[in-house]
Coordinates of C-alpha atoms and ligand atoms in Angstrom, one line a residue:
M1 CA 92.7 126.6 116.5
T2 CA 94.5 123.4 115.5
K3 CA 98.3 123.2 115.9
L4 CA 100.6 120.7 114.2
T5 CA 104.1 120.0 115.7
F6 CA 106.8 117.9 114.1
C7 CA 108.3 115.9 117.0
G8 CA 110.5 113.7 114.9
A9 CA 111.5 112.9 111.3
A10 CA 112.1 116.6 110.5
G11 CA 115.3 116.8 108.4
T12 CA 115.9 113.1 109.3
V13 CA 114.2 109.8 108.4
T14 CA 113.6 108.3 111.8
G15 CA 111.6 109.1 114.9
S16 CA 108.4 109.8 113.0
C17 CA 105.9 111.6 115.3
S18 CA 103.5 114.4 114.6
L19 CA 101.3 116.0 117.3
L20 CA 97.9 117.6 116.5
D21 CA 96.5 119.8 119.1
T22 CA 92.9 121.0 118.5
G23 CA 92.8 123.0 121.7
K24 CA 90.2 120.6 123.0
F25 CA 92.1 117.3 122.6
R26 CA 95.5 116.1 121.3
F27 CA 96.6 113.2 119.3
L28 CA 99.6 111.7 117.5
I29 CA 100.3 110.3 114.1
D30 CA 103.1 107.7 114.7
C31 CA 105.5 107.5 117.6
G32 CA 108.8 106.1 116.1
L33 CA 112.2 105.2 117.5
F34 CA 115.2 107.3 116.5
Q35 CA 117.7 105.2 114.7
G36 CA 121.1 105.9 113.2
S37 CA 124.2 107.3 115.0
K38 CA 124.5 106.9 118.8
T39 CA 123.9 110.6 119.1
T40 CA 120.6 110.2 117.3
Q41 CA 119.7 107.2 119.4
E42 CA 120.2 109.2 122.6
L43 CA 117.1 111.1 121.8
N44 CA 115.1 107.9 122.7
Y45 CA 116.2 108.3 126.3
Q46 CA 115.1 112.0 126.5
P47 CA 111.6 113.1 127.6
F48 CA 108.9 113.5 124.9
P49 CA 108.3 117.2 124.0
F50 CA 104.7 116.7 125.2
D51 CA 103.0 115.0 128.2
P52 CA 102.2 111.4 127.2
Q53 CA 99.2 111.5 129.6
S54 CA 97.7 114.4 127.7
I55 CA 97.5 112.5 124.4
D56 CA 93.9 111.2 123.7
F57 CA 94.6 108.8 120.9
L58 CA 97.1 107.8 118.2
I59 CA 96.9 106.7 114.6
L60 CA 99.7 104.6 113.4
T61 CA 100.7 104.5 109.7
H62 CA 102.7 101.3 109.7
A63 CA 104.6 98.8 111.8
H64 CA 108.2 99.9 111.0
I65 CA 110.0 100.7 114.2
D66 CA 111.0 104.2 113.1
H67 CA 107.2 104.9 113.2
S68 CA 106.1 102.6 116.0
G69 CA 109.1 101.9 118.2
L70 CA 108.4 104.5 120.9
L71 CA 104.8 103.4 121.5
P72 CA 105.8 101.3 124.5
K73 CA 107.7 104.3 126.0
L74 CA 104.5 106.4 125.5
V75 CA 102.5 103.8 127.3
K76 CA 105.1 103.4 130.1
Q77 CA 104.8 107.1 130.6
G78 CA 101.1 107.2 131.0
F79 CA 99.4 107.1 127.6
T80 CA 96.1 105.1 127.9
G81 CA 94.3 106.1 124.7
T82 CA 93.5 103.9 121.7
I83 CA 96.0 103.2 119.0
F84 CA 94.3 102.9 115.6
A85 CA 96.0 100.9 112.8
T86 CA 95.2 98.4 110.1
E87 CA 94.8 94.7 110.9
A88 CA 98.1 93.7 109.3
T89 CA 99.9 96.5 111.2
C90 CA 98.5 95.1 114.5
D91 CA 99.6 91.6 113.5
L92 CA 103.1 92.7 112.8
L93 CA 103.4 94.8 115.9
K94 CA 102.6 91.7 118.0
F95 CA 106.2 90.5 117.6
M96 CA 108.0 93.7 116.4
L97 CA 107.4 95.6 119.6
A98 CA 108.4 92.7 121.8
D99 CA 111.5 92.3 119.7
S100 CA 112.3 96.0 120.0
A101 CA 111.8 95.7 123.8
Y102 CA 114.1 92.7 123.9
I103 CA 116.8 94.7 122.0
Q104 CA 116.4 97.6 124.4
E105 CA 116.7 95.3 127.5
S106 CA 119.7 93.3 126.3
G107 CA 121.5 96.4 125.0
V108 CA 121.1 98.1 128.3
K109 CA 122.2 95.0 130.2
R110 CA 125.5 94.9 128.2
H111 CA 125.9 98.7 128.6
N112 CA 125.3 98.5 132.3
K113 CA 128.0 95.8 132.7
N114 CA 130.4 98.2 131.0
L115 CA 129.3 101.1 133.2
R116 CA 129.7 99.1 136.4
R117 CA 133.2 98.1 135.4
R118 CA 134.0 101.8 135.0
G119 CA 132.4 102.7 138.4
L120 CA 129.5 104.6 136.7
P121 CA 125.8 104.5 137.6
S122 CA 123.7 102.1 135.6
V123 CA 120.9 103.1 133.2
E124 CA 117.3 101.9 132.6
P125 CA 116.1 100.4 129.3
I126 CA 113.7 102.8 127.4
Y127 CA 111.0 100.2 127.9
T128 CA 110.7 96.5 128.6
I129 CA 108.7 93.6 127.2
P130 CA 105.7 94.2 129.7
D131 CA 105.5 97.7 128.3
A132 CA 105.3 96.3 124.8
D133 CA 102.6 93.9 125.9
A134 CA 100.6 96.7 127.5
T135 CA 100.9 98.7 124.2
L136 CA 99.3 95.8 122.3
K137 CA 96.2 96.0 124.5
L138 CA 95.5 99.5 123.2
L139 CA 95.4 98.6 119.5
E140 CA 92.2 98.9 117.6
Q141 CA 92.0 97.6 114.0
Q142 CA 90.6 99.7 111.2
P143 CA 90.0 98.6 107.6
Y144 CA 91.2 100.6 104.6
E145 CA 89.0 103.3 103.0
Q146 CA 86.3 103.4 105.7
W147 CA 85.7 106.4 107.9
F148 CA 86.0 106.0 111.6
T149 CA 85.6 108.4 114.5
P150 CA 88.6 108.2 116.9
H151 CA 87.3 111.1 118.9
Q152 CA 84.4 113.5 118.8
G153 CA 85.3 116.2 116.2
V154 CA 87.6 113.9 114.1
R155 CA 86.9 111.5 111.3
A156 CA 89.7 109.4 109.9
R157 CA 90.2 107.1 107.0
L158 CA 93.2 104.9 106.1
W159 CA 94.5 104.5 102.5
N160 CA 96.9 101.9 101.1
A161 CA 100.4 103.4 101.1
G162 CA 102.0 100.4 99.2
H163 CA 105.1 100.5 101.4
L164 CA 104.8 97.6 103.8
L165 CA 102.1 95.0 104.7
G166 CA 99.4 97.0 106.4
S167 CA 101.0 100.4 105.6
A168 CA 98.6 103.4 105.4
S169 CA 98.3 107.0 104.6
V170 CA 95.9 108.8 107.1
E171 CA 93.2 111.1 105.9
L172 CA 91.7 113.4 108.6
K173 CA 88.7 115.7 108.8
L174 CA 88.6 117.9 111.9
Q175 CA 85.6 120.0 112.9
M176 CA 85.0 121.2 116.5
P177 CA 81.6 122.4 117.6
G178 CA 81.3 126.0 116.6
D179 CA 83.9 125.7 113.7
E180 CA 82.6 127.1 110.5
Q181 CA 84.8 125.0 108.2
E182 CA 86.2 121.5 108.3
L183 CA 90.0 121.2 108.3
S184 CA 91.2 118.4 106.0
L185 CA 94.6 116.8 106.3
L186 CA 96.5 113.9 104.8
F187 CA 99.6 112.2 106.3
S188 CA 101.3 110.1 103.7
G189 CA 103.2 107.8 106.1
D190 CA 105.9 106.1 104.1
I191 CA 104.9 105.6 100.4
G192 CA 105.9 102.6 98.4
P193 CA 107.1 102.4 94.8
E194 CA 104.8 101.7 91.9
E195 CA 106.5 98.4 91.0
K196 CA 106.5 96.4 94.2
V197 CA 105.4 92.8 94.7
F198 CA 102.6 92.2 97.2
H199 CA 100.9 95.7 97.2
P200 CA 99.0 97.8 94.8
E201 CA 100.4 101.3 94.2
P202 CA 99.7 103.9 96.8
D203 CA 96.3 105.6 96.8
A204 CA 94.6 108.5 98.5
P205 CA 91.9 111.1 97.6
E206 CA 92.6 114.6 96.3
G207 CA 92.0 118.1 97.6
F208 CA 93.3 118.9 101.1
D209 CA 94.0 121.9 103.3
Y210 CA 97.3 120.4 104.4
I211 CA 99.4 117.4 103.3
V212 CA 102.3 116.0 105.2
C213 CA 104.4 114.0 102.8
E214 CA 107.5 111.9 103.3
S215 CA 110.5 112.8 101.2
T216 CA 113.1 110.0 101.9
Y217 CA 114.1 109.6 98.2
G218 CA 113.3 113.2 97.2
N219 CA 116.6 113.4 95.5
R220 CA 116.8 109.9 94.0
D221 CA 115.6 108.9 90.5
R222 CA 115.9 105.1 90.4
E223 CA 116.3 103.2 87.2
D224 CA 112.9 102.0 86.1
Y225 CA 112.4 98.3 86.6
T226 CA 109.6 95.8 86.5
L227 CA 109.0 92.9 88.9
E228 CA 110.2 90.6 86.1
K229 CA 113.4 92.5 85.6
R230 CA 114.1 92.5 89.3
R231 CA 113.7 88.7 89.4
E232 CA 116.0 88.3 86.4
A233 CA 118.7 90.3 88.2
M234 CA 118.2 88.1 91.3
R235 CA 118.4 85.0 89.0
D236 CA 121.8 86.2 87.5
E237 CA 123.3 87.0 90.9
L238 CA 122.3 83.7 92.5
T239 CA 123.4 81.6 89.4
R240 CA 126.8 83.4 89.4
G241 CA 127.1 83.1 93.2
L242 CA 126.2 79.4 93.4
K243 CA 128.5 78.5 90.4
R244 CA 131.4 80.0 92.3
G245 CA 131.2 76.9 94.6
G246 CA 130.5 78.6 97.9
N247 CA 127.4 79.9 99.7
V248 CA 125.4 83.1 98.9
V249 CA 124.7 85.1 102.0
I250 CA 122.0 87.8 101.8
P251 CA 121.7 90.3 104.7
S252 CA 118.0 91.2 104.7
F253 CA 115.4 93.2 106.7
A254 CA 113.2 90.7 108.5
V255 CA 109.9 92.2 107.6
E256 CA 108.7 92.3 104.0
R257 CA 112.2 92.2 102.3
S258 CA 112.8 88.6 103.4
Q259 CA 109.3 87.7 102.2
E260 CA 110.0 89.4 98.8
L261 CA 113.2 87.4 98.5
L262 CA 111.4 84.1 99.4
H263 CA 108.7 84.9 96.8
D264 CA 111.3 85.6 94.1
I265 CA 113.6 82.8 94.9
G266 CA 110.6 80.4 95.2
Y267 CA 109.6 81.4 91.7
L268 CA 113.1 81.0 90.3
L269 CA 113.4 77.5 91.9
A270 CA 109.9 76.4 90.7
H271 CA 110.9 77.4 87.1
N272 CA 114.4 75.9 87.3
E273 CA 115.9 79.3 86.5
I274 CA 118.6 78.9 89.2
P275 CA 120.8 76.0 90.2
D276 CA 119.1 73.7 92.7
C277 CA 119.9 75.0 96.2
D278 CA 118.8 75.0 99.8
V279 CA 117.5 78.3 101.0
Y280 CA 117.8 79.1 104.7
L281 CA 115.8 82.0 106.3
D282 CA 117.7 82.4 109.6
S283 CA 116.0 85.1 111.6
P284 CA 113.3 84.4 114.2
M285 CA 111.7 87.7 113.5
A286 CA 111.6 87.1 109.7
R287 CA 110.0 83.7 110.4
R288 CA 107.3 85.4 112.5
A289 CA 106.8 88.0 109.8
T290 CA 106.5 85.3 107.2
E291 CA 103.6 83.8 109.3
V292 CA 101.8 87.1 109.2
F293 CA 102.3 87.3 105.4
I294 CA 100.8 83.8 105.1
K295 CA 97.8 84.9 107.2
H296 CA 97.3 87.9 104.8
A297 CA 98.2 86.0 101.6
S298 CA 94.8 86.6 100.0
E299 CA 95.4 90.4 100.2
L300 CA 98.8 90.2 98.5
E301 CA 99.1 91.2 94.9
D302 CA 101.4 90.1 92.0
I303 CA 102.0 86.7 93.6
E304 CA 103.6 84.5 90.9
V305 CA 103.6 81.3 92.9
D306 CA 100.8 79.1 94.0
E307 CA 99.2 80.7 97.1
A308 CA 99.4 77.4 99.0
K309 CA 103.1 77.2 98.3
L310 CA 103.9 80.8 99.0
F311 CA 107.0 80.9 101.2
R312 CA 106.8 77.1 101.6
H313 CA 109.0 75.6 98.8
E314 CA 110.4 72.2 99.8
R315 CA 114.0 73.7 99.6
F316 CA 113.1 76.5 102.0
H317 CA 114.2 76.1 105.7
L318 CA 112.7 78.6 108.0
V319 CA 115.1 78.3 110.9
Q320 CA 114.0 78.7 114.4
S321 CA 116.3 77.4 117.1
L322 CA 119.9 78.4 117.8
D323 CA 121.0 74.9 117.2
E324 CA 119.4 74.8 113.7
S325 CA 121.1 78.2 113.1
K326 CA 124.5 76.9 114.2
A327 CA 124.1 73.8 112.0
I328 CA 124.2 76.1 108.9
N329 CA 127.8 76.9 109.8
N330 CA 128.7 73.4 108.6
I331 CA 127.4 74.0 105.1
K332 CA 130.3 75.1 102.9
S333 CA 128.6 75.4 99.5
G334 CA 125.4 75.5 97.6
A335 CA 123.3 77.3 100.2
V336 CA 121.5 80.6 100.0
I337 CA 121.4 82.1 103.5
I338 CA 119.0 84.9 104.2
S339 CA 119.5 86.5 107.6
A340 CA 118.9 89.7 109.5
S341 CA 119.7 92.4 110.3
G342 CA 119.7 93.9 106.8
M343 CA 122.6 96.3 107.6
C344 CA 124.6 93.6 109.5
N345 CA 124.8 95.6 112.7
A346 CA 123.1 92.9 114.8
G347 CA 121.5 89.5 114.7
R348 CA 122.4 86.1 113.2
I349 CA 123.7 87.6 110.0
K350 CA 127.0 88.3 111.8
H351 CA 127.6 84.6 112.4
H352 CA 127.0 83.9 108.7
L353 CA 129.4 86.6 107.6
K354 CA 132.0 85.3 110.0
N355 CA 131.7 81.9 108.3
N356 CA 131.7 83.0 104.7
I357 CA 133.2 86.5 104.2
Y358 CA 136.8 85.3 104.2
R359 CA 136.2 82.6 101.6
P360 CA 136.8 83.6 98.0
E361 CA 134.2 81.1 96.7
C362 CA 131.4 82.7 98.6
T363 CA 129.2 85.7 97.8
V364 CA 127.6 88.3 100.1
L365 CA 124.7 89.9 98.2
F366 CA 123.2 93.1 99.6
V367 CA 119.6 93.9 98.7
G368 CA 118.9 97.0 100.8
Y369 CA 120.0 100.4 101.9
Q370 CA 123.1 100.5 104.1
S371 CA 123.2 103.3 106.5
P372 CA 126.7 104.9 107.1
G373 CA 128.4 103.5 110.1
T374 CA 126.9 100.1 109.9
L375 CA 128.9 96.9 109.2
G376 CA 126.9 96.6 105.9
H377 CA 128.0 100.0 104.8
I378 CA 131.7 99.3 105.7
I379 CA 131.6 96.1 103.6
T380 CA 129.8 97.7 100.7
S381 CA 132.3 100.6 100.8
G382 CA 135.1 98.1 99.8
A383 CA 136.7 97.4 103.2
E384 CA 139.5 94.7 102.8
Q385 CA 139.1 93.7 106.4
V386 CA 136.2 93.9 108.9
R387 CA 135.8 93.4 112.6
I388 CA 132.9 91.1 113.7
H389 CA 132.3 90.2 117.3
G390 CA 135.8 91.5 118.2
A391 CA 137.8 89.5 115.6
E392 CA 139.2 90.6 112.3
Y393 CA 138.1 89.0 109.0
K394 CA 139.6 89.4 105.6
V395 CA 136.9 90.3 103.0
R396 CA 137.6 87.8 100.2
A397 CA 134.1 86.8 99.2
Q398 CA 132.5 88.5 96.2
I399 CA 130.6 91.6 97.5
R400 CA 127.5 92.2 95.3
R401 CA 124.6 94.7 95.4
L402 CA 121.2 94.6 94.0
G403 CA 119.7 98.1 94.2
N404 CA 116.3 97.4 92.8
Y405 CA 114.5 96.1 95.9
S406 CA 113.0 99.1 97.6
A407 CA 110.1 99.9 99.9
H408 CA 110.1 103.6 99.1
A409 CA 108.8 105.7 96.3
D410 CA 111.6 107.5 94.4
Q411 CA 111.6 111.1 93.3
P412 CA 109.3 110.8 90.2
E413 CA 106.9 108.6 92.2
L414 CA 106.8 111.1 95.1
L415 CA 106.1 113.9 92.7
K416 CA 103.4 111.9 91.0
W417 CA 101.8 111.0 94.4
I418 CA 101.8 114.7 95.4
E419 CA 100.5 115.9 92.1
E420 CA 97.6 113.5 92.2
R421 CA 96.6 114.8 95.7
R422 CA 96.1 118.4 94.4
P423 CA 94.6 120.9 95.0
I424 CA 96.4 121.7 98.3
T425 CA 94.9 124.9 99.5
G426 CA 96.8 125.4 102.7
A427 CA 100.3 123.9 102.5
L428 CA 102.5 120.9 101.8
F429 CA 104.9 119.9 104.6
L430 CA 107.8 117.8 103.5
N431 CA 109.0 115.6 106.4
H432 CA 110.8 112.2 106.8
G433 CA 113.8 113.2 104.6
E434 CA 117.2 114.6 104.8
N435 CA 117.3 118.4 104.0
D436 CA 118.9 117.8 100.6
A437 CA 116.1 115.4 99.6
R438 CA 113.4 117.8 100.8
A439 CA 114.9 120.8 99.1
T440 CA 115.3 119.0 95.8
L441 CA 111.7 117.9 95.9
R442 CA 110.5 121.4 96.9
D443 CA 112.3 122.9 93.9
L444 CA 110.8 120.3 91.5
L445 CA 107.3 120.9 92.8
Q446 CA 107.8 124.6 92.3
E447 CA 108.7 124.0 88.7
R448 CA 105.5 122.0 88.4
G449 CA 103.4 124.9 89.5
L450 CA 103.1 124.5 93.2
D451 CA 103.4 127.8 95.2
S452 CA 106.9 127.5 96.8
E453 CA 105.6 129.7 99.7
R454 CA 103.2 126.9 100.5
I455 CA 105.8 124.2 100.7
F456 CA 107.4 123.8 104.1
M457 CA 110.4 121.9 105.4
P458 CA 109.5 121.8 109.1
Q459 CA 112.3 121.9 111.6
F460 CA 112.6 119.6 114.6
D461 CA 109.8 120.4 117.1
E462 CA 108.5 123.2 114.9
T463 CA 104.8 124.1 115.5
F464 CA 102.4 125.5 112.9
D465 CA 98.9 127.0 113.3
L466 CA 96.5 125.5 110.8
H467 CA 93.4 127.2 109.3
P468 CA 91.3 125.7 106.5
G469 CA 92.6 126.9 103.1
T470 CA 95.2 129.3 104.4
K471 CA 99.0 129.4 104.7
P472 CA 100.1 128.0 108.1
M473 CA 101.7 130.3 110.6
S474 CA 104.9 128.9 112.1
Q475 CA 105.3 129.4 115.8
G476 CA 109.0 128.6 115.4
A477 CA 111.0 125.8 116.8
P478 CA 112.7 125.6 120.2
E479 CA 116.4 124.8 120.5
P480 CA 116.7 121.6 118.4
R481 CA 117.1 118.4 120.4
L482 CA 119.4 117.0 117.6
N483 CA 122.3 118.4 115.6
L484 CA 121.3 117.2 112.1
A485 CA 125.0 117.0 111.1
H486 CA 125.3 114.0 113.5
T487 CA 122.3 111.9 112.5
A488 CA 124.2 109.5 110.2
H489 CA 127.8 109.8 111.4
D490 CA 129.0 111.0 114.7
W491 CA 132.2 110.8 116.8
H492 CA 131.4 107.1 117.8
N493 CA 131.7 106.2 114.1
D494 CA 135.0 108.2 113.8
Y495 CA 136.3 106.4 116.8
A496 CA 135.4 102.9 115.4
E497 CA 137.0 103.8 112.1
F498 CA 140.1 105.2 113.8
M499 CA 140.5 102.1 115.9
L500 CA 140.2 99.8 112.9
A501 CA 142.7 101.9 110.9
L502 CA 145.1 101.9 113.9
T503 CA 145.0 98.1 114.3
T504 CA 145.5 97.5 110.6
T505 CA 148.4 100.0 110.4
L506 CA 150.1 98.5 113.5
E507 CA 149.8 95.0 112.1
S508 CA 151.5 96.0 108.8
S509 CA 154.3 98.1 110.5
G510 CA 157.8 97.1 111.5
E511 CA 158.8 97.1 115.2
Q512 CA 160.4 100.6 115.2
E513 CA 157.5 102.1 113.2
K514 CA 155.0 100.8 115.8
Y515 CA 156.8 102.6 118.6
E516 CA 157.1 105.8 116.5
L517 CA 153.4 105.8 115.6
L518 CA 152.2 105.2 119.1
N519 CA 154.5 107.9 120.5
R520 CA 153.2 110.4 117.9
L521 CA 149.6 109.6 119.1
K522 CA 150.5 109.9 122.7
V523 CA 152.0 113.3 122.1
S524 CA 148.8 114.4 120.4
L525 CA 146.8 113.4 123.4
K526 CA 148.7 115.7 125.8
P527 CA 146.9 119.0 126.4
S528 CA 148.7 121.8 124.5
Ligands
ZN1 ZN1 108.5 102.5 106.7

């Protein structure tokens, strides 16, 4: 009997990892890093809820780190099977895993320095660059829409998921010797919106025993927009920003969002729809990603610029070295600076914010989701002052947001994708979403005629027995490894907010008030 366990992304949107155990062999769909609050990230250091050596192979839906980021840890701990993925996913992983390893290593180095100062034992990085390199050797490319046999008893096929270059939904047919019936499953992976530059809308067959579907935006109905409307909104923001006389700084995710921006801005420049400007893409990772997009240019859809000029406009500067990056600091006006990370919690974007955020003639334009607790979230929440690299900066630049760039299907698009996959004879599992989003989606599906008893919101580490055409039996979930209340915001965020509020209050208080405030705090620290 086949069992399915949700080892991540159950009630959360990170750490995607599903385990299928046929009784004869075991395999994983995705092995993602946990991201979000420090409490969530601690899960990355804990053991897997399975023995990595016992896993025979893995199918990867796409290169995003919350789906692929624990692959090197899996390999470090003894996994030697094949990792199946599309060609573009393999190309993106070549630098994304090494980058993730570098972040782990440098983060731990800093952390250990801190621990040593406090006389505490040091910690090991989750994995290192050699582990990432060893992972790449296990990759095997598979084209879309063609059956392959990852193991005796399993056939698999990848379908365009329209979410990221190379992204796929995974169709599976399982039949062990002696089984009367085949078991059919579909894992959505992350699903893209209908209106998205570069990719056709998501596709997959219909009629399954079990479907595991993401539900990230299960409770969000976005305003409808077309690619043209989105470019017009960008045109208006850039024109307004550049006319203010300063720079326009755009925090952006390195992979795909940066290329979408280059595509749209390239179009606007070529058609003289925005003031003449220099555009800097200052992120080594975004530069590498752009190279992969150029390699796959012939597969990209909705390209409105000459393919030979895609991402290569004469006003574009794809910055590599640190010196080139620092030289941007001298530009006071007329530049569009795209830099990562998209939520401003790391990377070169912090330097560009330091140079522009306090200047009223500048604009900071956000084009992506900002997770609570990140610097991007603090800025977009209207903070008057922010702390970057240990120093305080007044927020005087115009803070703008464009909400129409998205890599995820919204609620109507998720509903449509699910309805097009019917009939579902066993069950629909909603994963990769907060509980609110999953519950909303479940209720709407019920209104549309799906049997609510066959829609499941799996818990962390919950295991189900699967039989062709029948309702799955839950074997329950062990003590959860994560308190869902602390995934987005934990005490570390409270602490950072408190320290910022304390500094600001002290600065604006008189001498006597400072002493009184600190005394009150000292009293509250004493055990009662
Ligand atoms: Zn994704």
